[in-house]
Structures are given as structure tokens and as C-alpha cells.
CSV table of C-alpha atoms in Angstrom, one decimal:
chain,number,residue,atom,x,y,z
A,1,MET,CA,-16.5,14.6,-54.9
A,2,CYS,CA,-13.6,16.8,-53.9
A,3,GLY,CA,-10.8,17.1,-56.4
A,4,ILE,CA,-9.5,20.5,-55.6
A,5,VAL,CA,-8.2,22.1,-52.4
A,6,THR,CA,-6.7,25.4,-51.5
A,7,MET,CA,-4.2,26.0,-48.7
A,8,LYS,CA,-1.9,28.7,-47.5
A,9,THR,CA,1.8,28.4,-48.3
A,10,SER,CA,2.6,28.0,-44.6
A,11,TYR,CA,0.4,24.9,-44.3
A,12,GLY,CA,3.0,22.9,-46.1
A,13,GLU,CA,5.6,23.7,-43.4
A,14,ALA,CA,6.2,21.3,-40.5
A,15,VAL,CA,5.7,24.1,-38.0
A,16,ALA,CA,2.1,24.6,-39.1
A,17,PHE,CA,1.2,21.2,-37.8
A,18,SER,CA,3.6,21.2,-34.8
A,19,ASN,CA,1.9,24.3,-33.5
A,20,SER,CA,-1.5,23.8,-35.1
A,21,ILE,CA,-3.7,24.4,-32.0
A,22,ASP,CA,-1.8,27.5,-31.0
A,23,LEU,CA,-2.0,28.9,-34.6
A,24,ASP,CA,-5.8,28.4,-34.6
A,25,GLN,CA,-6.1,30.6,-31.6
A,26,GLN,CA,-4.2,33.5,-33.2
A,27,ALA,CA,-6.2,36.4,-34.6
A,28,GLY,CA,-6.4,36.4,-38.3
A,29,PRO,CA,-4.2,34.9,-41.1
A,30,VAL,CA,-0.9,36.3,-42.1
A,31,GLU,CA,-1.5,38.8,-44.9
A,32,ASP,CA,1.5,37.8,-47.1
A,33,ASP,CA,0.7,34.1,-46.9
A,34,PRO,CA,-0.3,33.3,-50.5
A,35,ASP,CA,-2.9,30.6,-51.5
A,36,ILE,CA,-2.0,27.4,-53.3
A,37,ARG,CA,-4.6,25.6,-55.4
A,38,LEU,CA,-4.0,21.9,-55.8
A,39,ARG,CA,-5.8,19.2,-57.8
A,40,VAL,CA,-5.7,15.5,-58.2
A,41,MET,CA,-2.2,14.3,-59.3
A,42,ALA,CA,-0.5,17.2,-57.4
A,43,ASN,CA,1.9,16.4,-54.6
A,44,LEU,CA,0.2,17.2,-51.4
A,45,PRO,CA,2.1,18.2,-48.2
A,46,LEU,CA,0.8,15.6,-45.7
A,47,HIS,CA,1.6,16.1,-42.0
A,48,VAL,CA,2.6,12.6,-40.7
A,49,TRP,CA,4.2,10.9,-37.7
A,50,ASP,CA,7.6,9.4,-38.5
A,51,LYS,CA,7.7,6.4,-36.1
A,52,GLU,CA,11.4,5.6,-36.8
A,53,ALA,CA,12.6,9.2,-36.1
A,54,GLY,CA,10.0,9.8,-33.4
A,55,GLN,CA,9.0,13.2,-34.8
A,56,ARG,CA,6.4,14.9,-37.0
A,57,ARG,CA,7.3,15.7,-40.6
A,58,VAL,CA,5.8,16.7,-43.9
A,59,LEU,CA,5.5,14.0,-46.6
A,60,ALA,CA,5.0,15.0,-50.2
A,61,ALA,CA,2.5,12.4,-51.7
A,62,ARG,CA,0.8,12.4,-55.0
A,63,TRP,CA,-3.0,12.7,-54.8
A,64,GLY,CA,-4.2,9.4,-56.2
A,65,PHE,CA,-3.0,5.9,-55.6
A,66,PRO,CA,-1.6,4.3,-58.8
A,67,HIS,CA,-4.0,2.4,-61.0
A,68,ARG,CA,-3.2,-1.3,-61.1
A,69,SER,CA,-2.5,-1.4,-64.8
A,70,GLU,CA,-0.9,2.1,-65.2
A,71,TRP,CA,0.7,3.8,-62.2
A,72,ARG,CA,0.7,7.2,-63.8
A,73,ARG,CA,-3.1,7.1,-63.7
A,74,PRO,CA,-4.6,8.1,-60.3
A,75,ASP,CA,-7.2,5.6,-59.2
A,76,PRO,CA,-8.6,5.7,-56.6
A,77,ILE,CA,-8.3,9.2,-55.2
A,78,HIS,CA,-10.8,8.7,-52.3
A,79,ALA,CA,-11.4,6.2,-49.5
A,80,ARG,CA,-14.8,5.8,-47.9
A,81,SER,CA,-14.7,6.0,-44.1
A,82,GLU,CA,-17.2,3.2,-43.6
A,83,THR,CA,-15.0,0.6,-45.2
A,84,ILE,CA,-11.6,2.0,-44.7
A,85,ASP,CA,-10.5,-0.9,-42.4
A,86,GLU,CA,-12.1,-3.6,-44.7
A,87,LYS,CA,-11.1,-2.7,-48.3
A,88,PRO,CA,-7.7,-4.3,-49.2
A,89,THR,CA,-6.6,-1.1,-51.0
A,90,PHE,CA,-6.8,1.0,-47.8
A,91,LYS,CA,-6.8,-1.5,-44.9
A,92,ASN,CA,-3.0,-1.8,-44.4
A,93,ALA,CA,-2.3,1.9,-44.6
A,94,PHE,CA,-5.1,2.6,-42.2
A,95,LEU,CA,-4.0,0.0,-39.6
A,96,ASP,CA,-0.2,0.7,-40.0
A,97,ASP,CA,-0.4,4.4,-39.1
A,98,GLN,CA,0.1,5.5,-42.7
A,99,ARG,CA,-2.4,8.2,-42.0
A,100,GLY,CA,-1.8,11.9,-42.6
A,101,VAL,CA,-3.5,15.3,-42.1
A,102,LEU,CA,-3.9,17.7,-45.0
A,103,LEU,CA,-4.3,21.3,-43.9
A,104,VAL,CA,-6.6,23.3,-46.1
A,105,SER,CA,-8.4,26.7,-46.1
A,106,THR,CA,-11.0,25.6,-48.7
A,107,PHE,CA,-12.1,22.5,-50.7
A,108,ASN,CA,-14.2,22.1,-53.8
A,109,GLU,CA,-17.3,20.0,-54.5
A,110,ALA,CA,-19.3,19.5,-57.7
A,111,PRO,CA,-22.9,18.2,-58.2
A,112,ASP,CA,-23.3,14.6,-59.1
A,113,ILE,CA,-25.2,15.3,-62.2
A,114,GLU,CA,-24.7,14.9,-65.9
A,115,GLY,CA,-23.2,17.7,-67.9
A,116,PRO,CA,-20.3,20.1,-67.4
A,117,THR,CA,-18.7,20.1,-64.0
A,118,ILE,CA,-19.8,23.0,-61.9
A,119,GLN,CA,-17.3,23.6,-59.2
A,120,HIS,CA,-18.3,25.0,-55.8
A,121,THR,CA,-15.8,26.3,-53.2
A,122,ILE,CA,-16.5,25.3,-49.6
A,123,THR,CA,-15.0,27.7,-47.0
A,124,PRO,CA,-15.1,26.2,-43.5
A,125,ASP,CA,-15.5,28.6,-40.5
A,126,SER,CA,-12.0,27.7,-39.3
A,127,GLY,CA,-9.0,29.3,-40.9
A,128,LYS,CA,-7.3,25.9,-41.2
A,129,SER,CA,-9.1,22.6,-41.5
A,130,GLY,CA,-7.4,19.2,-41.3
A,131,ILE,CA,-8.6,16.6,-43.8
A,132,ALA,CA,-8.0,12.9,-43.0
A,133,MET,CA,-5.7,11.2,-45.6
A,134,LEU,CA,-4.1,7.8,-46.1
A,135,TRP,CA,-0.7,7.4,-47.8
A,136,ARG,CA,1.3,4.5,-49.1
A,137,LYS,CA,4.7,3.9,-50.7
A,138,PHE,CA,4.5,2.1,-54.1
A,139,ASP,CA,7.2,0.4,-56.1
A,140,VAL,CA,6.1,1.3,-59.6
A,141,GLY,CA,9.3,0.3,-61.4
A,142,ALA,CA,10.5,3.9,-61.8
A,143,ALA,CA,13.8,5.2,-60.6
A,144,ALA,CA,12.3,6.1,-57.2
A,145,PRO,CA,9.3,4.8,-55.3
A,146,LEU,CA,6.0,6.6,-55.5
A,147,PHE,CA,4.5,8.1,-52.4
A,148,ALA,CA,0.7,8.5,-53.0
A,149,CYS,CA,-2.3,9.4,-51.0
A,150,VAL,CA,-6.1,9.3,-51.0
A,151,MET,CA,-8.6,11.5,-49.2
A,152,VAL,CA,-11.0,10.0,-46.7
A,153,THR,CA,-14.6,10.8,-47.3
A,154,VAL,CA,-17.8,10.7,-45.2
A,155,PRO,CA,-21.5,11.3,-46.0
A,156,ALA,CA,-22.1,14.9,-47.1
A,157,ASN,CA,-23.6,17.4,-44.6
A,158,LEU,CA,-26.8,19.3,-45.1
A,159,LEU,CA,-25.1,22.2,-46.9
A,160,ILE,CA,-23.1,20.1,-49.4
A,161,SER,CA,-25.8,17.5,-50.0
A,162,GLY,CA,-27.9,20.3,-51.5
A,163,LEU,CA,-25.6,20.5,-54.6
A,164,PRO,CA,-26.5,17.5,-54.8
A,165,THR,CA,-23.7,15.2,-53.9
A,166,ASP,CA,-23.5,12.5,-51.2
A,167,ARG,CA,-19.9,12.7,-50.1
A,168,MET,CA,-17.5,15.2,-48.5
A,169,PRO,CA,-13.9,15.1,-47.0
A,170,ALA,CA,-13.6,13.9,-43.5
A,171,ILE,CA,-12.7,17.0,-41.5
A,172,LEU,CA,-10.8,16.0,-38.3
A,173,ASP,CA,-11.1,17.7,-34.9
A,174,PRO,CA,-7.7,19.3,-34.2
A,175,ALA,CA,-7.7,17.5,-30.9
A,176,ASP,CA,-7.6,14.2,-32.9
A,177,TRP,CA,-4.8,15.0,-35.2
A,178,ALA,CA,-2.0,13.4,-33.1
A,179,LYS,CA,-4.0,10.2,-32.7
A,180,TRP,CA,-4.9,10.1,-36.4
A,181,THR,CA,-1.3,10.3,-37.5
A,182,GLY,CA,-0.2,7.6,-35.0
A,183,GLU,CA,1.7,10.0,-32.7
A,184,GLU,CA,-0.6,9.0,-29.9
A,185,PRO,CA,-2.1,5.5,-29.6
A,186,ALA,CA,-5.7,5.0,-30.6
A,187,SER,CA,-7.9,2.0,-31.2
A,188,VAL,CA,-9.6,1.2,-34.6
A,189,ASP,CA,-12.9,2.2,-33.1
A,190,GLU,CA,-11.5,5.5,-31.9
A,191,LEU,CA,-10.0,6.2,-35.3
A,192,LYS,CA,-13.2,5.4,-37.2
A,193,GLY,CA,-15.1,7.5,-34.7
A,194,MET,CA,-13.0,10.6,-35.8
A,195,LEU,CA,-14.4,10.2,-39.3
A,196,LYS,CA,-17.8,11.9,-39.1
A,197,THR,CA,-19.9,14.3,-41.0
A,198,VAL,CA,-19.5,17.9,-39.6
A,199,GLU,CA,-22.9,19.5,-39.1
A,200,GLY,CA,-24.1,22.6,-37.3
A,201,ILE,CA,-21.4,24.8,-38.7
A,202,ARG,CA,-21.3,28.2,-40.5
A,203,TRP,CA,-19.6,27.2,-43.7
A,204,ILE,CA,-19.8,29.2,-46.9
A,205,MET,CA,-20.4,27.6,-50.3
A,206,THR,CA,-19.7,29.7,-53.4
A,207,ARG,CA,-20.3,28.6,-57.0
A,208,GLU,CA,-17.2,29.2,-59.2
A,209,GLU,CA,-18.0,31.1,-62.4
A,210,LYS,CA,-16.0,30.1,-65.5
A,211,LYS,CA,-13.8,32.8,-66.8
A,212,ALA,CA,-15.0,34.4,-70.0
A,213,THR,CA,-13.0,33.6,-73.1
A,214,THR,CA,-12.0,36.4,-75.4
A,215,LYS,CA,-12.6,35.8,-79.1
A,216,ARG,CA,-9.5,36.1,-81.1
A,217,GLY,CA,-9.6,38.9,-83.7
A,218,LYS,CA,-8.3,38.9,-87.2
A,219,PRO,CA,-4.6,39.8,-87.6
A,220,THR,CA,-3.8,43.3,-88.8
A,221,VAL,CA,-0.7,45.2,-89.8
A,222,THR,CA,-1.0,47.3,-86.6
A,223,ASN,CA,-1.7,44.3,-84.4
A,224,PRO,CA,0.4,41.3,-85.7
A,225,GLY,CA,0.2,39.7,-82.3
A,226,ARG,CA,-3.2,38.3,-83.2
A,227,LEU,CA,-1.3,35.9,-85.5
A,228,LEU,CA,-0.4,33.9,-82.4
């Protein structure tokens, strides 16, 4: 399943979500907007609805809920859409509008097979895709509470299932972002209806090649740096 995402720097800014639909209609990305690659355990910039303040904001939440016996360990990191309103771990967050949108330009998948992990980068045909996320606030006995999140998953589409793997991130329709975050009212059935497999798209899947390692040479008088 997905454990790596890539986003543009601007995707972590509040304005990126506030004007999301308008930005999608603009021609081409900003050239000086660098990519950020984030993995499980990283703090993700979730676009959420602050009910008390009555406004949108960005919440930094660690990717991975804390394990019940060791909060530093991320487990789980995903939530299945089919049981999101049934499993105790996710139910309260789902029903209490603790839902967020993670804006990404790519996400990674790997085959569900034994052996070394072979990462594949999935590039959707939209410059910015919104992944459905859940977040919660945890009291872990540390100096400050832990805000953590999980990615909502759905059955893999035809492209991704060919790896093979059976799950993929739930990509939200931009028209549903406000309802998903709780800014606009929506029933449980409406919310679950947003979590569907995206088919009939022109996505690109590229296998990531491992970087070649350079064998360290023997140290010489003229090249003492090889001592390190």
C-alpha cells in the first residue's frame, strides 16, 4: 500500500485549498514550486475545517496513528473505506468531522509480493489530487498532544491492481472536498459514497529504479578521503 507521497511546497499552504478549484483551472504548475517527498511518520499538511473558528486551516499531523503499546510506532497508517464507520479506531474521527484532505502530485505503490520492496510512482492526470484522510488528537503522555492521521484506502483500480496490489488511496472529487472536511453538511452515506475507486483515467505508473551504489576504493596518499 501507499507509504510515500509527493507534493508541491505550495500544497501545504492554506491558500492552496481555499482556492483549490480555481488553481486546478490554471494552466500549468509554477516552475519554482519544488517537490516534497513524504513518508510514513512524516508530518503531513492536512487541509481541515476548524469548526470553532469557522474557517479552513492546515493541520500538521503525523502519518500513522500511535500503536497502543508504543506511541512512537505508527500503527495503523491506513483505514479501509468499507469499514471506516464501524471500526472503533476510525469511527469517532470519521463521524466527528476529523477528516482532512491531503493534496499530492504523486503517490507510491508497491507489489504485494515477497522480497525487496519495488516502489512504483503513480502520477494522476490532475496536477493536484486530494487524498481522503482521518486525523485524531492523542494524549500520549508527552509534553504536547500528538496529532496523527491515517490515509483512507479503496480497492485498487485496473492500473494499480496489475502490480499486483489490492488497495489504493481514496482520491476525492474536488467538488466533495468541502463536505469531506465538514465545512458543508453531508450524511454518512454521502461521505462513504465519495470513497470510490477512480477508473477510466490516464494515470502514469513508473517503476522507481534503485540508485547504484559506488564501491568504496582503498585509501591512498593522494586520496585520503576514502578513509571515511
